[in-house]
Amino acid sequence: MGTGSYLPTRRVRNDEFLDCRFYSPDGKPFDRPTAEIIEKFEKITGITERRYVTDDLVTSDIASLAARDALDSSKFDGESLGYIIVAHNFGDVRADNKRSDFVPSLAARVKRELGIRNPRTICYDVTFGCPGWLQGVIQADYYLRSGDSSSALVIGAETLSRVCDPHDRDSMLYADGAGAAILQAVSDDGPVGILSHATRSDALDHARLLRMDRSYKPDYGDTLFLKMNGHQLYEYVLNTTPPLVQECLERSKIALGDIKKILVHQANAKMDNAIVRRICRANGVSNLDPHSVPMTVSWLGNSSVATLPTLLDLLLKGKLENQELTSGDNVVFASVGAGMNVNTVVYRMP
């Protein structure tokens, strides 16, 4: 029924990392100049800049701003919402205190900030790694189809700038942002909305590909930062995401050629392009329209759970060049992240 987003005002370009001293996981500084590291990073990831929140904002603040944008743009009455679901992974992390603050839930904080009084508007959080927002959408779909509720507000918000190690080159991947969508149950002559979904969690062997640990710089203190086994994660993503998308397409009985857009988690350009190539190869598609896979990672970075709803909002509001969706268009959503969790949805625009 409506979407919203909040893009932080602070733009951080790659050259702002030139004064950083990056260390390897073994605690030794890299021999290469930082400028060379940045140049290679940009070539691989496609990221030239990202957004950071200002010191006065936390995750629940920007989640509320995205939610307000969705309510305002849709003219939807917040008091009629059945659910408020907020996907995040670190709670509210203040600029002057790196401890995660989860109590009360961020969804409860958003509800309070929006001024919603209705006690039947149920609010809770989802911590599911980067696929958290899409998992919240899948959950909301069950509520709507069961008749338990007629509407839900699903938000993805993250402030990764507060949990990244300034001495880890992976910190250049991470960004802040928030996106929101309002879902409502509707009747239609044909199937619309979510046509199929699929999710998997590979915790036994892959749970710690993303984890919290100390800085790579020795004696930097006991603060825990987000850490990633990049090579193993890349292999995991390519081995699991395309087959899951294929499974979801088969469940929906929609061919890839009938998909208007593929909205994939904006992790980094190399990985996202590799995912799409494998999806195309599995479906015998060689010439995919380049406009079919809109990308924002080059200027917004990787904002985890916020990448998909932010991308969707910018697309639907005509803020991305040569991008639009109209009634009847089929869309694939796909995301992967900590856990290790992967999910995908085939959606038809009402």
CSV table of C-alpha atoms in Angstrom, one decimal, residues 8 20 53 79 105 108 145 147 162 165-166 238 247 324 332:
chain,number,residue,atom,x,y,z
A,8,PRO,CA,21.2,9.4,6.2
A,20,CYS,CA,42.9,4.6,7.9
A,53,VAL,CA,23.7,8.5,10.5
A,79,GLU,CA,-4.0,3.2,14.3
A,105,SER,CA,12.0,-3.8,21.3
A,108,ALA,CA,7.8,-0.8,20.4
A,145,ARG,CA,-3.7,-14.6,4.5
A,147,GLY,CA,-7.2,-13.4,8.5
A,162,ARG,CA,28.4,1.9,14.8
A,165,ASP,CA,36.0,-2.0,12.9
A,166,PRO,CA,37.9,1.1,11.6
A,238,LEU,CA,26.7,-18.4,-4.8
A,247,GLU,CA,12.9,-23.2,-6.2
A,324,GLU,CA,9.4,1.4,-12.7
A,332,VAL,CA,11.9,-11.5,-7.4
